[in-house]
PDB file of C-alpha atoms in Angstrom:
ATOM      1  CA  ALA Q 243     -21.785  94.622  35.723  1.00 73.00           C
ATOM      2  CA  GLN Q 244     -25.164  94.044  36.637  1.00 83.00           C
ATOM      3  CA  THR Q 245     -26.706  94.513  40.293  1.00 91.00           C
ATOM      4  CA  VAL Q 246     -29.776  93.525  41.767  1.00 96.00           C
ATOM      5  CA  THR Q 247     -31.753  95.165  44.506  1.00 96.00           C
ATOM      6  CA  GLN Q 248     -34.131  94.174  46.768  1.00 97.00           C
ATOM      7  CA  SER Q 249     -35.848  97.070  48.873  1.00 96.00           C
ATOM      8  CA  GLN Q 250     -37.706  95.298  51.488  1.00 97.00           C
ATOM      9  CA  PRO Q 251     -35.164  93.821  54.325  1.00 96.00           C
ATOM     10  CA  GLU Q 252     -38.302  92.157  56.246  1.00 97.00           C
ATOM     11  CA  MET Q 253     -41.817  91.359  55.290  1.00 98.00           C
ATOM     12  CA  SER Q 254     -44.646  90.089  57.699  1.00 97.00           C
ATOM     13  CA  VAL Q 255     -47.615  88.184  56.479  1.00 97.00           C
ATOM     14  CA  GLN Q 256     -50.378  86.271  58.063  1.00 98.00           C
ATOM     15  CA  GLU Q 257     -50.879  82.764  57.567  1.00 97.00           C
ATOM     16  CA  ALA Q 258     -52.929  81.875  54.159  1.00 97.00           C
ATOM     17  CA  GLU Q 259     -52.378  85.775  53.395  1.00 97.00           C
ATOM     18  CA  THR Q 260     -50.397  86.799  50.242  1.00 98.00           C
ATOM     19  CA  VAL Q 261     -47.340  88.636  50.331  1.00 98.00           C
ATOM     20  CA  THR Q 262     -45.076  90.296  47.273  1.00 98.00           C
ATOM     21  CA  LEU Q 263     -41.540  90.764  47.454  1.00 98.00           C
ATOM     22  CA  SER Q 264     -39.898  93.446  45.269  1.00 98.00           C
ATOM     23  CA  CYS Q 265     -36.687  93.004  42.890  1.00 98.00           C
ATOM     24  CA  THR Q 266     -35.266  95.483  40.436  1.00 98.00           C
ATOM     25  CA  TYR Q 267     -32.035  95.253  38.708  1.00 96.00           C
ATOM     26  CA  ASP Q 268     -29.929  96.887  36.335  1.00 94.00           C
ATOM     27  CA  THR Q 269     -28.553  95.533  32.929  1.00 88.00           C
ATOM     28  CA  SER Q 270     -27.909  96.852  29.612  1.00 85.00           C
ATOM     29  CA  GLU Q 271     -28.590  92.903  28.198  1.00 83.00           C
ATOM     30  CA  SER Q 272     -31.652  92.220  26.537  1.00 80.00           C
ATOM     31  CA  ASP Q 273     -31.539  88.336  27.126  1.00 81.00           C
ATOM     32  CA  TYR Q 274     -31.314  87.180  30.822  1.00 87.00           C
ATOM     33  CA  TYR Q 275     -32.860  84.804  33.149  1.00 90.00           C
ATOM     34  CA  LEU Q 276     -34.373  86.061  36.750  1.00 94.00           C
ATOM     35  CA  PHE Q 277     -34.668  83.554  39.655  1.00 95.00           C
ATOM     36  CA  TRP Q 278     -36.073  83.959  43.092  1.00 97.00           C
ATOM     37  CA  TYR Q 279     -34.062  81.491  45.770  1.00 97.00           C
ATOM     38  CA  LYS Q 280     -35.331  80.553  49.003  1.00 97.00           C
ATOM     39  CA  GLN Q 281     -32.935  79.999  52.171  1.00 95.00           C
ATOM     40  CA  PRO Q 282     -34.630  78.585  55.103  1.00 94.00           C
ATOM     41  CA  PRO Q 283     -33.029  78.496  58.718  1.00 91.00           C
ATOM     42  CA  SER Q 284     -31.354  75.347  57.720  1.00 89.00           C
ATOM     43  CA  ARG Q 285     -29.151  78.033  54.947  1.00 90.00           C
ATOM     44  CA  GLN Q 286     -29.386  75.815  52.137  1.00 90.00           C
ATOM     45  CA  MET Q 287     -30.488  77.466  48.780  1.00 93.00           C
ATOM     46  CA  ILE Q 288     -33.491  76.337  47.089  1.00 94.00           C
ATOM     47  CA  LEU Q 289     -34.711  77.443  43.697  1.00 95.00           C
ATOM     48  CA  VAL Q 290     -38.287  78.691  43.818  1.00 97.00           C
ATOM     49  CA  ILE Q 291     -38.907  79.982  40.358  1.00 96.00           C
ATOM     50  CA  ARG Q 292     -37.166  81.151  37.438  1.00 93.00           C
ATOM     51  CA  GLN Q 293     -37.966  83.452  34.509  1.00 93.00           C
ATOM     52  CA  GLU Q 294     -36.831  83.842  30.949  1.00 89.00           C
ATOM     53  CA  ALA Q 295     -36.698  87.522  29.731  1.00 87.00           C
ATOM     54  CA  TYR Q 296     -37.739  86.556  26.216  1.00 86.00           C
ATOM     55  CA  LYS Q 297     -40.976  85.216  27.767  1.00 87.00           C
ATOM     56  CA  GLN Q 298     -43.499  87.676  28.025  1.00 86.00           C
ATOM     57  CA  GLN Q 299     -45.619  85.047  30.444  1.00 92.00           C
ATOM     58  CA  ASN Q 300     -45.024  85.315  33.875  1.00 95.00           C
ATOM     59  CA  ALA Q 301     -43.681  82.087  35.690  1.00 94.00           C
ATOM     60  CA  THR Q 302     -45.759  80.329  38.151  1.00 95.00           C
ATOM     61  CA  GLU Q 303     -44.913  77.339  40.547  1.00 94.00           C
ATOM     62  CA  ASN Q 304     -47.874  76.374  42.630  1.00 95.00           C
ATOM     63  CA  ARG Q 305     -48.477  79.246  45.034  1.00 97.00           C
ATOM     64  CA  PHE Q 306     -45.717  81.160  43.676  1.00 98.00           C
ATOM     65  CA  SER Q 307     -45.729  83.247  40.987  1.00 97.00           C
ATOM     66  CA  VAL Q 308     -43.714  86.272  39.580  1.00 97.00           C
ATOM     67  CA  ASN Q 309     -44.688  89.884  38.198  1.00 97.00           C
ATOM     68  CA  PHE Q 310     -41.882  90.470  35.386  1.00 96.00           C
ATOM     69  CA  GLN Q 311     -42.071  93.435  34.112  1.00 95.00           C
ATOM     70  CA  LYS Q 312     -38.674  93.885  31.473  1.00 93.00           C
ATOM     71  CA  ALA Q 313     -39.168  97.617  30.339  1.00 93.00           C
ATOM     72  CA  ALA Q 314     -39.222  98.583  34.202  1.00 95.00           C
ATOM     73  CA  LYS Q 315     -36.603  96.296  35.035  1.00 95.00           C
ATOM     74  CA  SER Q 316     -38.580  94.539  38.016  1.00 97.00           C
ATOM     75  CA  PHE Q 317     -39.232  91.308  39.075  1.00 97.00           C
ATOM     76  CA  SER Q 318     -41.537  90.590  42.169  1.00 98.00           C
ATOM     77  CA  LEU Q 319     -42.470  87.530  43.687  1.00 98.00           C
ATOM     78  CA  LYS Q 320     -45.962  86.379  44.923  1.00 98.00           C
ATOM     79  CA  ILE Q 321     -46.565  84.304  47.497  1.00 98.00           C
ATOM     80  CA  SER Q 322     -50.010  83.012  47.918  1.00 98.00           C
ATOM     81  CA  ASP Q 323     -51.787  81.300  50.683  1.00 97.00           C
ATOM     82  CA  SER Q 324     -48.650  81.497  52.793  1.00 97.00           C
ATOM     83  CA  GLN Q 325     -47.734  78.730  55.050  1.00 97.00           C
ATOM     84  CA  LEU Q 326     -45.795  78.467  58.155  1.00 97.00           C
ATOM     85  CA  GLY Q 327     -42.757  76.781  56.066  1.00 96.00           C
ATOM     86  CA  ASP Q 328     -42.455  79.641  54.005  1.00 97.00           C
ATOM     87  CA  ALA Q 329     -40.760  81.660  56.543  1.00 97.00           C
ATOM     88  CA  ALA Q 330     -37.144  82.180  55.100  1.00 97.00           C
ATOM     89  CA  MET Q 331     -34.857  84.577  53.620  1.00 97.00           C
ATOM     90  CA  TYR Q 332     -35.498  85.082  49.496  1.00 98.00           C
ATOM     91  CA  PHE Q 333     -33.186  86.146  47.426  1.00 97.00           C
ATOM     92  CA  CYS Q 334     -33.387  87.326  43.711  1.00 97.00           C
ATOM     93  CA  ALA Q 335     -30.713  86.450  41.319  1.00 96.00           C
ATOM     94  CA  TYR Q 336     -29.683  87.529  37.887  1.00 94.00           C
ATOM     95  CA  ARG Q 337     -27.713  85.577  35.345  1.00 89.00           C
ATOM     96  CA  SER Q 338     -26.535  86.735  31.820  1.00 76.00           C
ATOM     97  CA  ALA Q 339     -27.796  84.726  29.017  1.00 65.00           C
ATOM     98  CA  PRO Q 340     -24.730  85.552  26.600  1.00 54.00           C
ATOM     99  CA  ALA Q 341     -22.124  85.079  29.004  1.00 58.00           C
ATOM    100  CA  ALA Q 342     -20.324  81.615  29.523  1.00 52.00           C
ATOM    101  CA  GLY Q 343     -20.013  80.683  32.975  1.00 61.00           C
ATOM    102  CA  ASN Q 344     -23.561  81.103  34.207  1.00 73.00           C
ATOM    103  CA  LYS Q 345     -22.854  83.247  36.903  1.00 82.00           C
ATOM    104  CA  LEU Q 346     -25.313  84.584  39.134  1.00 89.00           C
ATOM    105  CA  THR Q 347     -25.466  87.991  40.811  1.00 92.00           C
ATOM    106  CA  PHE Q 348     -27.771  88.328  43.976  1.00 95.00           C
ATOM    107  CA  GLY Q 349     -29.799  90.548  45.672  1.00 96.00           C
ATOM    108  CA  GLY Q 350     -29.368  91.318  49.372  1.00 95.00           C
ATOM    109  CA  GLY Q 351     -32.563  89.470  50.194  1.00 96.00           C
ATOM    110  CA  THR Q 352     -35.878  89.800  52.157  1.00 97.00           C
ATOM    111  CA  ARG Q 353     -37.037  87.797  55.335  1.00 97.00           C
ATOM    112  CA  VAL Q 354     -40.230  86.822  55.333  1.00 98.00           C
ATOM    113  CA  LEU Q 355     -42.165  86.118  58.595  1.00 98.00           C
ATOM    114  CA  VAL Q 356     -45.317  84.282  58.687  1.00 97.00           C
ATOM    115  CA  LYS Q 357     -47.604  84.699  61.543  1.00 97.00           C
ATOM    116  CA  PRO Q 358     -50.099  81.796  62.677  1.00 94.00           C
TER     117      PRO Q 358
ATOM    118  CA  ASP X 223     -28.601  60.280  46.664  1.00 58.00           C
ATOM    119  CA  GLY X 224     -27.567  62.799  44.051  1.00 67.00           C
ATOM    120  CA  GLY X 225     -26.333  66.064  45.795  1.00 93.00           C
ATOM    121  CA  ILE X 226     -23.675  68.557  46.732  1.00 96.00           C
ATOM    122  CA  THR X 227     -21.906  67.543  49.831  1.00 96.00           C
ATOM    123  CA  GLN X 228     -20.224  70.514  51.814  1.00 97.00           C
ATOM    124  CA  SER X 229     -17.661  69.584  54.867  1.00 95.00           C
ATOM    125  CA  PRO X 230     -16.965  70.628  57.593  1.00 96.00           C
ATOM    126  CA  LYS X 231     -20.229  72.090  58.562  1.00 95.00           C
ATOM    127  CA  TYR X 232     -18.410  74.325  61.116  1.00 95.00           C
ATOM    128  CA  LEU X 233     -14.775  75.327  60.709  1.00 94.00           C
ATOM    129  CA  PHE X 234     -12.497  77.658  62.827  1.00 91.00           C
ATOM    130  CA  ARG X 235      -9.723  79.106  61.715  1.00 89.00           C
ATOM    131  CA  LYS X 236      -6.531  80.592  63.880  1.00 88.00           C
ATOM    132  CA  GLU X 237      -4.500  83.728  62.799  1.00 84.00           C
ATOM    133  CA  GLY X 238      -2.321  83.284  60.099  1.00 86.00           C
ATOM    134  CA  GLN X 239      -3.506  79.709  59.126  1.00 91.00           C
ATOM    135  CA  ASN X 240      -4.922  78.210  55.760  1.00 94.00           C
ATOM    136  CA  VAL X 241      -8.046  76.577  55.697  1.00 95.00           C
ATOM    137  CA  THR X 242      -9.521  74.195  53.362  1.00 96.00           C
ATOM    138  CA  LEU X 243     -13.432  73.965  52.487  1.00 97.00           C
ATOM    139  CA  SER X 244     -14.574  71.016  50.852  1.00 98.00           C
ATOM    140  CA  CYS X 245     -17.061  70.546  48.015  1.00 98.00           C
ATOM    141  CA  GLU X 246     -18.125  67.303  46.584  1.00 98.00           C
ATOM    142  CA  GLN X 247     -20.736  66.757  44.150  1.00 97.00           C
ATOM    143  CA  ASN X 248     -22.099  63.422  42.625  1.00 96.00           C
ATOM    144  CA  LEU X 249     -24.385  65.207  40.074  1.00 93.00           C
ATOM    145  CA  ASN X 250     -21.942  64.594  37.049  1.00 92.00           C
ATOM    146  CA  HIS X 251     -22.176  68.520  37.008  1.00 91.00           C
ATOM    147  CA  ASP X 252     -19.271  70.004  34.620  1.00 90.00           C
ATOM    148  CA  ALA X 253     -19.618  73.499  36.502  1.00 89.00           C
ATOM    149  CA  MET X 254     -18.985  74.185  39.956  1.00 93.00           C
ATOM    150  CA  TYR X 255     -18.871  77.863  41.759  1.00 94.00           C
ATOM    151  CA  TRP X 256     -18.072  78.836  45.338  1.00 97.00           C
ATOM    152  CA  TYR X 257     -20.081  81.887  47.163  1.00 97.00           C
ATOM    153  CA  ARG X 258     -19.499  83.996  50.335  1.00 97.00           C
ATOM    154  CA  GLN X 259     -22.692  84.848  52.505  1.00 96.00           C
ATOM    155  CA  ASP X 260     -22.029  87.658  55.182  1.00 94.00           C
ATOM    156  CA  PRO X 261     -24.885  88.208  57.788  1.00 88.00           C
ATOM    157  CA  GLY X 262     -28.107  89.800  56.342  1.00 82.00           C
ATOM    158  CA  GLN X 263     -26.452  89.975  53.094  1.00 86.00           C
ATOM    159  CA  GLY X 264     -26.707  88.280  49.639  1.00 90.00           C
ATOM    160  CA  LEU X 265     -23.995  85.739  48.029  1.00 95.00           C
ATOM    161  CA  ARG X 266     -21.126  87.134  46.106  1.00 95.00           C
ATOM    162  CA  LEU X 267     -19.253  84.782  43.733  1.00 94.00           C
ATOM    163  CA  ILE X 268     -15.383  83.889  45.018  1.00 96.00           C
ATOM    164  CA  TYR X 269     -14.539  81.458  42.090  1.00 96.00           C
ATOM    165  CA  TYR X 270     -16.036  79.261  39.566  1.00 93.00           C
ATOM    166  CA  SER X 271     -14.748  76.483  37.456  1.00 92.00           C
ATOM    167  CA  GLN X 272     -16.414  75.610  33.985  1.00 87.00           C
ATOM    168  CA  ILE X 273     -14.687  72.327  33.513  1.00 89.00           C
ATOM    169  CA  VAL X 274     -11.995  70.134  35.229  1.00 94.00           C
ATOM    170  CA  ASN X 275      -8.446  72.087  35.451  1.00 95.00           C
ATOM    171  CA  ASP X 276      -9.650  75.217  34.307  1.00 93.00           C
ATOM    172  CA  PHE X 277     -11.220  78.183  37.123  1.00 94.00           C
ATOM    173  CA  GLN X 278     -11.819  81.882  36.970  1.00 92.00           C
ATOM    174  CA  LYS X 279     -12.177  84.658  39.452  1.00 94.00           C
ATOM    175  CA  GLY X 280     -15.523  85.959  40.700  1.00 92.00           C
ATOM    176  CA  ASP X 281     -16.211  89.138  42.485  1.00 91.00           C
ATOM    177  CA  ILE X 282     -14.259  88.788  45.826  1.00 95.00           C
ATOM    178  CA  ALA X 283     -11.479  86.065  45.003  1.00 96.00           C
ATOM    179  CA  GLU X 284      -8.610  88.110  46.882  1.00 96.00           C
ATOM    180  CA  GLY X 285      -7.035  85.889  49.636  1.00 96.00           C
ATOM    181  CA  TYR X 286      -8.986  82.591  47.985  1.00 97.00           C
ATOM    182  CA  SER X 287      -7.356  79.803  45.855  1.00 97.00           C
ATOM    183  CA  VAL X 288      -9.144  76.729  44.457  1.00 98.00           C
ATOM    184  CA  SER X 289      -8.453  73.763  42.699  1.00 97.00           C
ATOM    185  CA  ARG X 290     -10.544  71.435  40.129  1.00 97.00           C
ATOM    186  CA  GLU X 291      -8.299  68.305  39.461  1.00 97.00           C
ATOM    187  CA  LYS X 292     -11.588  66.140  39.477  1.00 96.00           C
ATOM    188  CA  LYS X 293     -14.962  66.929  38.028  1.00 96.00           C
ATOM    189  CA  GLU X 294     -16.574  65.829  41.273  1.00 97.00           C
ATOM    190  CA  SER X 295     -14.412  68.173  43.522  1.00 98.00           C
ATOM    191  CA  PHE X 296     -13.813  71.637  43.965  1.00 98.00           C
ATOM    192  CA  PRO X 297     -12.205  72.685  47.049  1.00 98.00           C
ATOM    193  CA  LEU X 298     -11.488  76.193  48.649  1.00 98.00           C
ATOM    194  CA  THR X 299      -8.626  77.415  50.595  1.00 97.00           C
ATOM    195  CA  VAL X 300      -9.067  80.499  52.940  1.00 96.00           C
ATOM    196  CA  THR X 301      -5.469  81.682  53.176  1.00 94.00           C
ATOM    197  CA  SER X 302      -3.904  84.118  55.725  1.00 90.00           C
ATOM    198  CA  ALA X 303      -4.004  86.664  53.065  1.00 89.00           C
ATOM    199  CA  GLN X 304      -7.833  86.878  53.873  1.00 90.00           C
ATOM    200  CA  LYS X 305      -8.252  89.432  56.711  1.00 87.00           C
ATOM    201  CA  ASN X 306     -11.878  88.904  57.375  1.00 91.00           C
ATOM    202  CA  PRO X 307     -12.730  85.485  56.528  1.00 93.00           C
ATOM    203  CA  THR X 308     -15.841  85.126  58.979  1.00 94.00           C
ATOM    204  CA  ALA X 309     -18.759  84.339  56.882  1.00 96.00           C
ATOM    205  CA  PHE X 310     -21.019  81.360  55.475  1.00 96.00           C
ATOM    206  CA  TYR X 311     -19.529  79.830  52.546  1.00 97.00           C
ATOM    207  CA  LEU X 312     -21.734  78.223  49.886  1.00 97.00           C
ATOM    208  CA  CYS X 313     -20.723  75.930  46.966  1.00 97.00           C
ATOM    209  CA  ALA X 314     -22.830  75.180  44.239  1.00 95.00           C
ATOM    210  CA  SER X 315     -22.921  73.473  40.935  1.00 93.00           C
ATOM    211  CA  SER X 316     -24.622  73.357  37.566  1.00 89.00           C
ATOM    212  CA  ARG X 317     -24.867  71.065  34.667  1.00 85.00           C
ATOM    213  CA  SER X 318     -22.935  72.998  31.959  1.00 75.00           C
ATOM    214  CA  ARG X 319     -21.442  76.106  31.915  1.00 61.00           C
ATOM    215  CA  THR X 320     -23.724  77.192  29.297  1.00 64.00           C
ATOM    216  CA  ALA X 321     -26.079  79.993  30.339  1.00 56.00           C
ATOM    217  CA  ILE X 322     -29.328  78.139  28.991  1.00 62.00           C
ATOM    218  CA  ALA X 323     -32.741  78.186  30.997  1.00 57.00           C
ATOM    219  CA  LYS X 324     -32.677  74.320  32.399  1.00 63.00           C
ATOM    220  CA  ASN X 325     -28.952  75.281  33.725  1.00 75.00           C
ATOM    221  CA  ILE X 326     -29.734  75.868  36.996  1.00 85.00           C
ATOM    222  CA  GLN X 327     -27.286  76.188  39.779  1.00 89.00           C
ATOM    223  CA  TYR X 328     -27.962  73.664  42.931  1.00 92.00           C
ATOM    224  CA  PHE X 329     -26.154  73.956  46.307  1.00 95.00           C
ATOM    225  CA  GLY X 330     -24.699  72.589  49.091  1.00 95.00           C
ATOM    226  CA  ALA X 331     -25.571  73.017  52.869  1.00 94.00           C
ATOM    227  CA  GLY X 332     -22.755  75.324  53.323  1.00 96.00           C
ATOM    228  CA  THR X 333     -19.689  75.793  55.634  1.00 97.00           C
ATOM    229  CA  ARG X 334     -19.620  78.311  58.231  1.00 96.00           C
ATOM    230  CA  LEU X 335     -16.130  79.786  59.215  1.00 95.00           C
ATOM    231  CA  SER X 336     -15.306  81.488  62.012  1.00 93.00           C
ATOM    232  CA  VAL X 337     -11.781  83.195  63.687  1.00 87.00           C
ATOM    233  CA  LEU X 338     -10.614  81.852  66.864  1.00 82.00           C
TER     234      LEU X 338
END
């Protein structure tokens, strides 16, 4: 079974600065997908960014980018120009490509605090 | 508006009582999922359904039951056998059961269940 580990329970960042969240995963599969979800105080999960394992190019979505290191099984999220609205829990998630069912395995989350 | 509706937002269960959480989607998605989130932790999969009249157990199915009689609906029953039901429950759906890149899971706003 796959496992996802987020080693930082909480990260603090100054508004307009950059913060990087770490995520590592354990798998024996070669083809899979990785995601970062944001959970604001409203508790609704929002997809931030996704990465296909077969793609070497790191995904970017506006101020959000990832550093995907397949050999190291690492998938970090960088938030640039942090805004107050970025304050939330962030979850890294893994999904197997071959498996029917589209099941996600989540890490334990990292709380991001943004200081004005 | 298209989306996933979970109700109620808050639910209280008495000892020995079964309670049912509602999840409805109007996205025409084939697959639906139930997750449990405990305080400060990530999401864990309870049950999922890839198609009407079919569902599979997730990682923590004991004490829960589901049905999928309609494409739009995937109710979750927390039975009296679930000894620690206090948690936040999230429902999700995705377009199809296949694990392709665009097959993203979208989430509802959740139901918070507490034991009286």
